[in-house]
Amino acid sequence: MAATQYETDRTSGEGLRGGRARARAWCAGLLFAGVSVVVGCRLADSDGVTPVPQLLAFLPWLLVPTGLGLAFALLGRWWFGTVWGVVVLGLLAWFIEPYGRVAEPSGAPVAHVRVLTSNVEFGRAAPALVPVIRRERPDIVFVEECDYACQDLLRQNVGGDYPYRRAVAAAGSKGSIILSRYALKGTDGVRGQMGMPGALADVRGHPVRLQLAHPKPPLPGQVALWHRELGRLRAFAAADRTTPTVLAGDFNASQDHAGFRRILDTGLRDAARLAGSDRTPSWPARTTPTLGAQIDHVLVSDEFSAAHARFLRLADTDHRALLVDLTLHVRQAAATRP
């Protein structure tokens, strides 16, 4: 009788342990499957469909569910899952590295240019932006979601220091403006649902292409539109590879998005990366720097070097502003001409 009871208890215990192991393996499998879809799209150089584009913005944070899944696999003695988790962790670690190669310009420096870009969220953060502009004294300012009232406020409060402007005057998120200490010649800009003005600046006798970036975000149902507008920004970048270029703003994309990487593939480089801040998040401001994605960028052609990049918190906006110190160099071929 006692032996029978012992056998029953042992069988029950083994069944319970087996059930727990299976549950842990199932949890691990579900976590790995979800992360693997996102990592697979990154590996295939594709942004996929909703919810992949949204999750790609937070790709480094996928280390958390992957690590949790690996713990479940180990506790459940699921060895195939353990290998699966290790492979996914390795791919994530690989993709977290900065994208693309960089090199310092070889030509002589000719100008130092401070650039500020800020999404002021429907113009609400414009009053907070004014003292930042006065304190930091950038040479060129890109302001996204700058509505009529925002543009009037900037003209009244800092217009004397920035006599040159290119703007798309519109309400809500569609308005935008470029402020400059340098003389500007207007260009067509890039077509989009939200305003993206452009200009040609005269920086101490050197022409520099300026373009504000603000494509639509990859919301469900708008991923195709987001991709088209990123493609138009890429076309702008690729259209002229001989004139120094600054492409700045809220790209609604990170280096983990294929659409953004294709812009970098034209030869532009991320100034934050050049300055050692390639993974510093800029959005959403309320959770940065603990949690977030870097979707606000200053992209520059290879005539520029970058010494400093700072992400500044402003009241009443969900983005942190980005301030970078650039140096414009002449191309080596031009520098060696007699």
PDB file of N, CA, C and O in Angstrom, residues 191-248:
ATOM      1  N   ARG A 191       8.238  66.859 -51.454  1.00  0.00           N
ATOM      2  CA  ARG A 191       6.782  66.761 -51.341  1.00  0.00           C
ATOM      3  C   ARG A 191       6.405  65.756 -50.265  1.00  0.00           C
ATOM      4  O   ARG A 191       6.964  64.664 -50.189  1.00  0.00           O
ATOM      5  N   GLY A 192       5.429  66.126 -49.436  1.00  0.00           N
ATOM      6  CA  GLY A 192       4.967  65.229 -48.389  1.00  0.00           C
ATOM      7  C   GLY A 192       3.659  65.703 -47.792  1.00  0.00           C
ATOM      8  O   GLY A 192       3.218  66.839 -48.045  1.00  0.00           O
ATOM      9  N   GLN A 193       3.034  64.849 -46.994  1.00  0.00           N
ATOM     10  CA  GLN A 193       1.794  65.223 -46.324  1.00  0.00           C
ATOM     11  C   GLN A 193       2.023  66.341 -45.320  1.00  0.00           C
ATOM     12  O   GLN A 193       1.132  67.151 -45.064  1.00  0.00           O
ATOM     13  N   MET A 194       3.220  66.385 -44.742  1.00  0.00           N
ATOM     14  CA  MET A 194       3.600  67.465 -43.840  1.00  0.00           C
ATOM     15  C   MET A 194       4.708  68.278 -44.492  1.00  0.00           C
ATOM     16  O   MET A 194       5.472  67.772 -45.326  1.00  0.00           O
ATOM     17  N   GLY A 195       4.797  69.566 -44.129  1.00  0.00           N
ATOM     18  CA  GLY A 195       5.701  70.477 -44.820  1.00  0.00           C
ATOM     19  C   GLY A 195       7.164  70.104 -44.678  1.00  0.00           C
ATOM     20  O   GLY A 195       7.651  69.869 -43.567  1.00  0.00           O
ATOM     21  N   MET A 196       7.871  70.062 -45.813  1.00  0.00           N
ATOM     22  CA  MET A 196       9.303  69.769 -45.808  1.00  0.00           C
ATOM     23  C   MET A 196      10.018  70.771 -46.726  1.00  0.00           C
ATOM     24  O   MET A 196      10.346  70.458 -47.876  1.00  0.00           O
ATOM     25  N   PRO A 197      10.258  72.004 -46.232  1.00  0.00           N
ATOM     26  CA  PRO A 197      10.914  73.005 -47.076  1.00  0.00           C
ATOM     27  C   PRO A 197      12.398  72.701 -47.266  1.00  0.00           C
ATOM     28  O   PRO A 197      13.017  71.973 -46.486  1.00  0.00           O
ATOM     29  N   GLY A 198      12.948  73.281 -48.312  1.00  0.00           N
ATOM     30  CA  GLY A 198      14.368  73.140 -48.594  1.00  0.00           C
ATOM     31  C   GLY A 198      14.966  74.474 -48.985  1.00  0.00           C
ATOM     32  O   GLY A 198      14.252  75.437 -49.293  1.00  0.00           O
ATOM     33  N   ALA A 199      16.300  74.551 -48.982  1.00  0.00           N
ATOM     34  CA  ALA A 199      16.985  75.793 -49.325  1.00  0.00           C
ATOM     35  C   ALA A 199      18.429  75.494 -49.694  1.00  0.00           C
ATOM     36  O   ALA A 199      18.957  74.410 -49.397  1.00  0.00           O
ATOM     37  N   LEU A 200      19.062  76.466 -50.336  1.00  0.00           N
ATOM     38  CA  LEU A 200      20.490  76.415 -50.605  1.00  0.00           C
ATOM     39  C   LEU A 200      21.127  77.545 -49.816  1.00  0.00           C
ATOM     40  O   LEU A 200      20.818  78.724 -50.042  1.00  0.00           O
ATOM     41  N   ALA A 201      21.980  77.194 -48.849  1.00  0.00           N
ATOM     42  CA  ALA A 201      22.604  78.191 -47.973  1.00  0.00           C
ATOM     43  C   ALA A 201      23.979  78.573 -48.495  1.00  0.00           C
ATOM     44  O   ALA A 201      24.697  77.746 -49.066  1.00  0.00           O
ATOM     45  N   ASP A 202      24.330  79.823 -48.273  1.00  0.00           N
ATOM     46  CA  ASP A 202      25.670  80.313 -48.590  1.00  0.00           C
ATOM     47  C   ASP A 202      26.458  80.362 -47.281  1.00  0.00           C
ATOM     48  O   ASP A 202      26.310  81.296 -46.489  1.00  0.00           O
ATOM     49  N   VAL A 203      27.261  79.328 -47.038  1.00  0.00           N
ATOM     50  CA  VAL A 203      28.036  79.231 -45.800  1.00  0.00           C
ATOM     51  C   VAL A 203      29.463  79.695 -46.081  1.00  0.00           C
ATOM     52  O   VAL A 203      30.281  78.932 -46.600  1.00  0.00           O
ATOM     53  N   ARG A 204      29.696  80.955 -45.829  1.00  0.00           N
ATOM     54  CA  ARG A 204      31.012  81.558 -46.066  1.00  0.00           C
ATOM     55  C   ARG A 204      31.519  81.277 -47.479  1.00  0.00           C
ATOM     56  O   ARG A 204      32.658  80.871 -47.696  1.00  0.00           O
ATOM     57  N   GLY A 205      30.633  81.491 -48.441  1.00  0.00           N
ATOM     58  CA  GLY A 205      30.996  81.319 -49.831  1.00  0.00           C
ATOM     59  C   GLY A 205      30.864  79.911 -50.362  1.00  0.00           C
ATOM     60  O   GLY A 205      31.127  79.676 -51.547  1.00  0.00           O
ATOM     61  N   HIS A 206      30.435  78.983 -49.528  1.00  0.00           N
ATOM     62  CA  HIS A 206      30.279  77.585 -49.947  1.00  0.00           C
ATOM     63  C   HIS A 206      28.794  77.227 -49.964  1.00  0.00           C
ATOM     64  O   HIS A 206      28.115  77.361 -48.933  1.00  0.00           O
ATOM     65  N   PRO A 207      28.270  76.768 -51.094  1.00  0.00           N
ATOM     66  CA  PRO A 207      26.858  76.369 -51.135  1.00  0.00           C
ATOM     67  C   PRO A 207      26.631  75.092 -50.337  1.00  0.00           C
ATOM     68  O   PRO A 207      27.410  74.141 -50.419  1.00  0.00           O
ATOM     69  N   VAL A 208      25.557  75.079 -49.554  1.00  0.00           N
ATOM     70  CA  VAL A 208      25.185  73.911 -48.756  1.00  0.00           C
ATOM     71  C   VAL A 208      23.691  73.669 -48.946  1.00  0.00           C
ATOM     72  O   VAL A 208      22.874  74.566 -48.717  1.00  0.00           O
ATOM     73  N   ARG A 209      23.347  72.474 -49.357  1.00  0.00           N
ATOM     74  CA  ARG A 209      21.930  72.118 -49.501  1.00  0.00           C
ATOM     75  C   ARG A 209      21.324  71.854 -48.124  1.00  0.00           C
ATOM     76  O   ARG A 209      21.893  71.103 -47.318  1.00  0.00           O
ATOM     77  N   LEU A 210      20.182  72.471 -47.870  1.00  0.00           N
ATOM     78  CA  LEU A 210      19.443  72.240 -46.629  1.00  0.00           C
ATOM     79  C   LEU A 210      18.084  71.635 -46.973  1.00  0.00           C
ATOM     80  O   LEU A 210      17.419  72.088 -47.898  1.00  0.00           O
ATOM     81  N   GLN A 211      17.684  70.624 -46.208  1.00  0.00           N
ATOM     82  CA  GLN A 211      16.373  70.027 -46.409  1.00  0.00           C
ATOM     83  C   GLN A 211      15.807  69.577 -45.072  1.00  0.00           C
ATOM     84  O   GLN A 211      16.459  68.843 -44.329  1.00  0.00           O
ATOM     85  N   LEU A 212      14.603  70.036 -44.756  1.00  0.00           N
ATOM     86  CA  LEU A 212      13.913  69.597 -43.546  1.00  0.00           C
ATOM     87  C   LEU A 212      13.207  68.282 -43.835  1.00  0.00           C
ATOM     88  O   LEU A 212      12.584  68.115 -44.882  1.00  0.00           O
ATOM     89  N   ALA A 213      13.301  67.343 -42.909  1.00  0.00           N
ATOM     90  CA  ALA A 213      12.678  66.029 -43.057  1.00  0.00           C
ATOM     91  C   ALA A 213      11.546  65.869 -42.049  1.00  0.00           C
ATOM     92  O   ALA A 213      11.735  66.096 -40.856  1.00  0.00           O
ATOM     93  N   HIS A 214      10.373  65.475 -42.541  1.00  0.00           N
ATOM     94  CA  HIS A 214       9.255  65.158 -41.649  1.00  0.00           C
ATOM     95  C   HIS A 214       8.238  64.289 -42.381  1.00  0.00           C
ATOM     96  O   HIS A 214       7.118  64.718 -42.669  1.00  0.00           O
ATOM     97  N   PRO A 215       8.616  63.044 -42.694  1.00  0.00           N
ATOM     98  CA  PRO A 215       7.657  62.132 -43.328  1.00  0.00           C
ATOM     99  C   PRO A 215       6.575  61.710 -42.340  1.00  0.00           C
ATOM    100  O   PRO A 215       6.750  61.813 -41.123  1.00  0.00           O
ATOM    101  N   LYS A 216       5.484  61.235 -42.873  1.00  0.00           N
ATOM    102  CA  LYS A 216       4.418  60.720 -42.021  1.00  0.00           C
ATOM    103  C   LYS A 216       4.937  59.551 -41.194  1.00  0.00           C
ATOM    104  O   LYS A 216       5.779  58.769 -41.646  1.00  0.00           O
ATOM    105  N   PRO A 217       4.450  59.382 -39.958  1.00  0.00           N
ATOM    106  CA  PRO A 217       4.896  58.244 -39.143  1.00  0.00           C
ATOM    107  C   PRO A 217       4.297  56.944 -39.655  1.00  0.00           C
ATOM    108  O   PRO A 217       3.257  56.942 -40.322  1.00  0.00           O
ATOM    109  N   PRO A 218       4.935  55.807 -39.342  1.00  0.00           N
ATOM    110  CA  PRO A 218       4.436  54.508 -39.823  1.00  0.00           C
ATOM    111  C   PRO A 218       3.283  53.976 -38.978  1.00  0.00           C
ATOM    112  O   PRO A 218       3.368  52.900 -38.381  1.00  0.00           O
ATOM    113  N   LEU A 219       2.198  54.734 -38.940  1.00  0.00           N
ATOM    114  CA  LEU A 219       1.020  54.276 -38.213  1.00  0.00           C
ATOM    115  C   LEU A 219       0.339  53.153 -38.987  1.00  0.00           C
ATOM    116  O   LEU A 219       0.521  53.038 -40.206  1.00  0.00           O
ATOM    117  N   PRO A 220      -0.420  52.306 -38.314  1.00  0.00           N
ATOM    118  CA  PRO A 220      -1.164  51.273 -39.046  1.00  0.00           C
ATOM    119  C   PRO A 220      -2.005  51.905 -40.148  1.00  0.00           C
ATOM    120  O   PRO A 220      -2.714  52.885 -39.936  1.00  0.00           O
ATOM    121  N   GLY A 221      -1.895  51.379 -41.344  1.00  0.00           N
ATOM    122  CA  GLY A 221      -2.612  51.928 -42.480  1.00  0.00           C
ATOM    123  C   GLY A 221      -1.858  53.014 -43.224  1.00  0.00           C
ATOM    124  O   GLY A 221      -2.295  53.445 -44.294  1.00  0.00           O
ATOM    125  N   GLN A 222      -0.699  53.468 -42.678  1.00  0.00           N
ATOM    126  CA  GLN A 222       0.071  54.530 -43.315  1.00  0.00           C
ATOM    127  C   GLN A 222       1.509  54.114 -43.603  1.00  0.00           C
ATOM    128  O   GLN A 222       2.337  54.945 -43.965  1.00  0.00           O
ATOM    129  N   VAL A 223       1.814  52.831 -43.469  1.00  0.00           N
ATOM    130  CA  VAL A 223       3.195  52.379 -43.657  1.00  0.00           C
ATOM    131  C   VAL A 223       3.660  52.610 -45.086  1.00  0.00           C
ATOM    132  O   VAL A 223       4.801  53.034 -45.318  1.00  0.00           O
ATOM    133  N   ALA A 224       2.795  52.372 -46.061  1.00  0.00           N
ATOM    134  CA  ALA A 224       3.177  52.582 -47.462  1.00  0.00           C
ATOM    135  C   ALA A 224       3.472  54.052 -47.730  1.00  0.00           C
ATOM    136  O   ALA A 224       4.440  54.391 -48.436  1.00  0.00           O
ATOM    137  N   LEU A 225       2.656  54.953 -47.171  1.00  0.00           N
ATOM    138  CA  LEU A 225       2.882  56.391 -47.332  1.00  0.00           C
ATOM    139  C   LEU A 225       4.199  56.800 -46.677  1.00  0.00           C
ATOM    140  O   LEU A 225       4.980  57.571 -47.251  1.00  0.00           O
ATOM    141  N   TRP A 226       4.439  56.295 -45.490  1.00  0.00           N
ATOM    142  CA  TRP A 226       5.711  56.558 -44.788  1.00  0.00           C
ATOM    143  C   TRP A 226       6.896  56.139 -45.650  1.00  0.00           C
ATOM    144  O   TRP A 226       7.875  56.891 -45.795  1.00  0.00           O
ATOM    145  N   HIS A 227       6.807  54.963 -46.252  1.00  0.00           N
ATOM    146  CA  HIS A 227       7.885  54.466 -47.099  1.00  0.00           C
ATOM    147  C   HIS A 227       8.071  55.346 -48.334  1.00  0.00           C
ATOM    148  O   HIS A 227       9.205  55.623 -48.751  1.00  0.00           O
ATOM    149  N   ARG A 228       6.975  55.795 -48.937  1.00  0.00           N
ATOM    150  CA  ARG A 228       7.082  56.650 -50.121  1.00  0.00           C
ATOM    151  C   ARG A 228       7.776  57.963 -49.784  1.00  0.00           C
ATOM    152  O   ARG A 228       8.622  58.445 -50.548  1.00  0.00           O
ATOM    153  N   GLU A 229       7.430  58.530 -48.643  1.00  0.00           N
ATOM    154  CA  GLU A 229       8.033  59.820 -48.291  1.00  0.00           C
ATOM    155  C   GLU A 229       9.492  59.662 -47.888  1.00  0.00           C
ATOM    156  O   GLU A 229      10.322  60.533 -48.197  1.00  0.00           O
ATOM    157  N   LEU A 230       9.852  58.563 -47.225  1.00  0.00           N
ATOM    158  CA  LEU A 230      11.269  58.292 -46.985  1.00  0.00           C
ATOM    159  C   LEU A 230      11.994  58.116 -48.318  1.00  0.00           C
ATOM    160  O   LEU A 230      13.150  58.558 -48.474  1.00  0.00           O
ATOM    161  N   GLY A 231      11.330  57.488 -49.294  1.00  0.00           N
ATOM    162  CA  GLY A 231      11.922  57.329 -50.612  1.00  0.00           C
ATOM    163  C   GLY A 231      12.172  58.662 -51.295  1.00  0.00           C
ATOM    164  O   GLY A 231      13.179  58.838 -51.998  1.00  0.00           O
ATOM    165  N   ARG A 232      11.277  59.625 -51.101  1.00  0.00           N
ATOM    166  CA  ARG A 232      11.483  60.952 -51.682  1.00  0.00           C
ATOM    167  C   ARG A 232      12.670  61.659 -51.027  1.00  0.00           C
ATOM    168  O   ARG A 232      13.432  62.371 -51.697  1.00  0.00           O
ATOM    169  N   LEU A 233      12.836  61.471 -49.721  1.00  0.00           N
ATOM    170  CA  LEU A 233      14.003  62.034 -49.049  1.00  0.00           C
ATOM    171  C   LEU A 233      15.282  61.382 -49.559  1.00  0.00           C
ATOM    172  O   LEU A 233      16.314  62.054 -49.724  1.00  0.00           O
ATOM    173  N   ARG A 234      15.212  60.075 -49.817  1.00  0.00           N
ATOM    174  CA  ARG A 234      16.377  59.399 -50.389  1.00  0.00           C
ATOM    175  C   ARG A 234      16.695  59.962 -51.774  1.00  0.00           C
ATOM    176  O   ARG A 234      17.862  60.167 -52.120  1.00  0.00           O
ATOM    177  N   ALA A 235      15.661  60.211 -52.577  1.00  0.00           N
ATOM    178  CA  ALA A 235      15.882  60.760 -53.917  1.00  0.00           C
ATOM    179  C   ALA A 235      16.536  62.136 -53.829  1.00  0.00           C
ATOM    180  O   ALA A 235      17.423  62.461 -54.634  1.00  0.00           O
ATOM    181  N   PHE A 236      16.113  62.955 -52.858  1.00  0.00           N
ATOM    182  CA  PHE A 236      16.765  64.247 -52.657  1.00  0.00           C
ATOM    183  C   PHE A 236      18.241  64.055 -52.333  1.00  0.00           C
ATOM    184  O   PHE A 236      19.111  64.727 -52.904  1.00  0.00           O
ATOM    185  N   ALA A 237      18.540  63.145 -51.413  1.00  0.00           N
ATOM    186  CA  ALA A 237      19.928  62.929 -51.007  1.00  0.00           C
ATOM    187  C   ALA A 237      20.775  62.446 -52.173  1.00  0.00           C
ATOM    188  O   ALA A 237      21.943  62.835 -52.317  1.00  0.00           O
ATOM    189  N   ALA A 238      20.199  61.595 -53.028  1.00  0.00           N
ATOM    190  CA  ALA A 238      20.965  61.010 -54.125  1.00  0.00           C
ATOM    191  C   ALA A 238      21.073  61.935 -55.330  1.00  0.00           C
ATOM    192  O   ALA A 238      21.911  61.700 -56.209  1.00  0.00           O
ATOM    193  N   ALA A 239      20.252  62.983 -55.390  1.00  0.00           N
ATOM    194  CA  ALA A 239      20.197  63.833 -56.583  1.00  0.00           C
ATOM    195  C   ALA A 239      21.469  64.640 -56.798  1.00  0.00           C
ATOM    196  O   ALA A 239      21.795  64.988 -57.936  1.00  0.00           O
ATOM    197  N   ASP A 240      22.192  64.969 -55.740  1.00  0.00           N
ATOM    198  CA  ASP A 240      23.401  65.789 -55.855  1.00  0.00           C
ATOM    199  C   ASP A 240      24.395  65.321 -54.801  1.00  0.00           C
ATOM    200  O   ASP A 240      24.233  65.597 -53.616  1.00  0.00           O
ATOM    201  N   ARG A 241      25.422  64.616 -55.234  1.00  0.00           N
ATOM    202  CA  ARG A 241      26.411  64.089 -54.298  1.00  0.00           C
ATOM    203  C   ARG A 241      27.698  64.904 -54.306  1.00  0.00           C
ATOM    204  O   ARG A 241      28.711  64.476 -53.750  1.00  0.00           O
ATOM    205  N   THR A 242      27.660  66.070 -54.934  1.00  0.00           N
ATOM    206  CA  THR A 242      28.850  66.923 -54.975  1.00  0.00           C
ATOM    207  C   THR A 242      28.710  68.177 -54.117  1.00  0.00           C
ATOM    208  O   THR A 242      29.711  68.757 -53.721  1.00  0.00           O
ATOM    209  N   THR A 243      27.470  68.592 -53.829  1.00  0.00           N
ATOM    210  CA  THR A 243      27.238  69.775 -52.994  1.00  0.00           C
ATOM    211  C   THR A 243      27.058  69.351 -51.542  1.00  0.00           C
ATOM    212  O   THR A 243      26.289  68.425 -51.268  1.00  0.00           O
ATOM    213  N   PRO A 244      27.763  69.982 -50.603  1.00  0.00           N
ATOM    214  CA  PRO A 244      27.563  69.645 -49.182  1.00  0.00           C
ATOM    215  C   PRO A 244      26.087  69.723 -48.814  1.00  0.00           C
ATOM    216  O   PRO A 244      25.370  70.625 -49.263  1.00  0.00           O
ATOM    217  N   THR A 245      25.642  68.779 -47.985  1.00  0.00           N
ATOM    218  CA  THR A 245      24.215  68.624 -47.712  1.00  0.00           C
ATOM    219  C   THR A 245      23.961  68.414 -46.230  1.00  0.00           C
ATOM    220  O   THR A 245      24.691  67.685 -45.565  1.00  0.00           O
ATOM    221  N   VAL A 246      22.895  69.061 -45.728  1.00  0.00           N
ATOM    222  CA  VAL A 246      22.384  68.814 -44.381  1.00  0.00           C
ATOM    223  C   VAL A 246      20.904  68.476 -44.520  1.00  0.00           C
ATOM    224  O   VAL A 246      20.108  69.293 -44.995  1.00  0.00           O
ATOM    225  N   LEU A 247      20.544  67.280 -44.116  1.00  0.00           N
ATOM    226  CA  LEU A 247      19.158  66.796 -44.150  1.00  0.00           C
ATOM    227  C   LEU A 247      18.765  66.510 -42.710  1.00  0.00           C
ATOM    228  O   LEU A 247      19.291  65.576 -42.096  1.00  0.00           O
ATOM    229  N   ALA A 248      17.861  67.306 -42.138  1.00  0.00           N
ATOM    230  CA  ALA A 248      17.610  67.231 -40.693  1.00  0.00           C
ATOM    231  C   ALA A 248      16.128  67.309 -40.385  1.00  0.00           C
ATOM    232  O   ALA A 248      15.355  67.934 -41.109  1.00  0.00           O
TER     233      ALA A 248
END
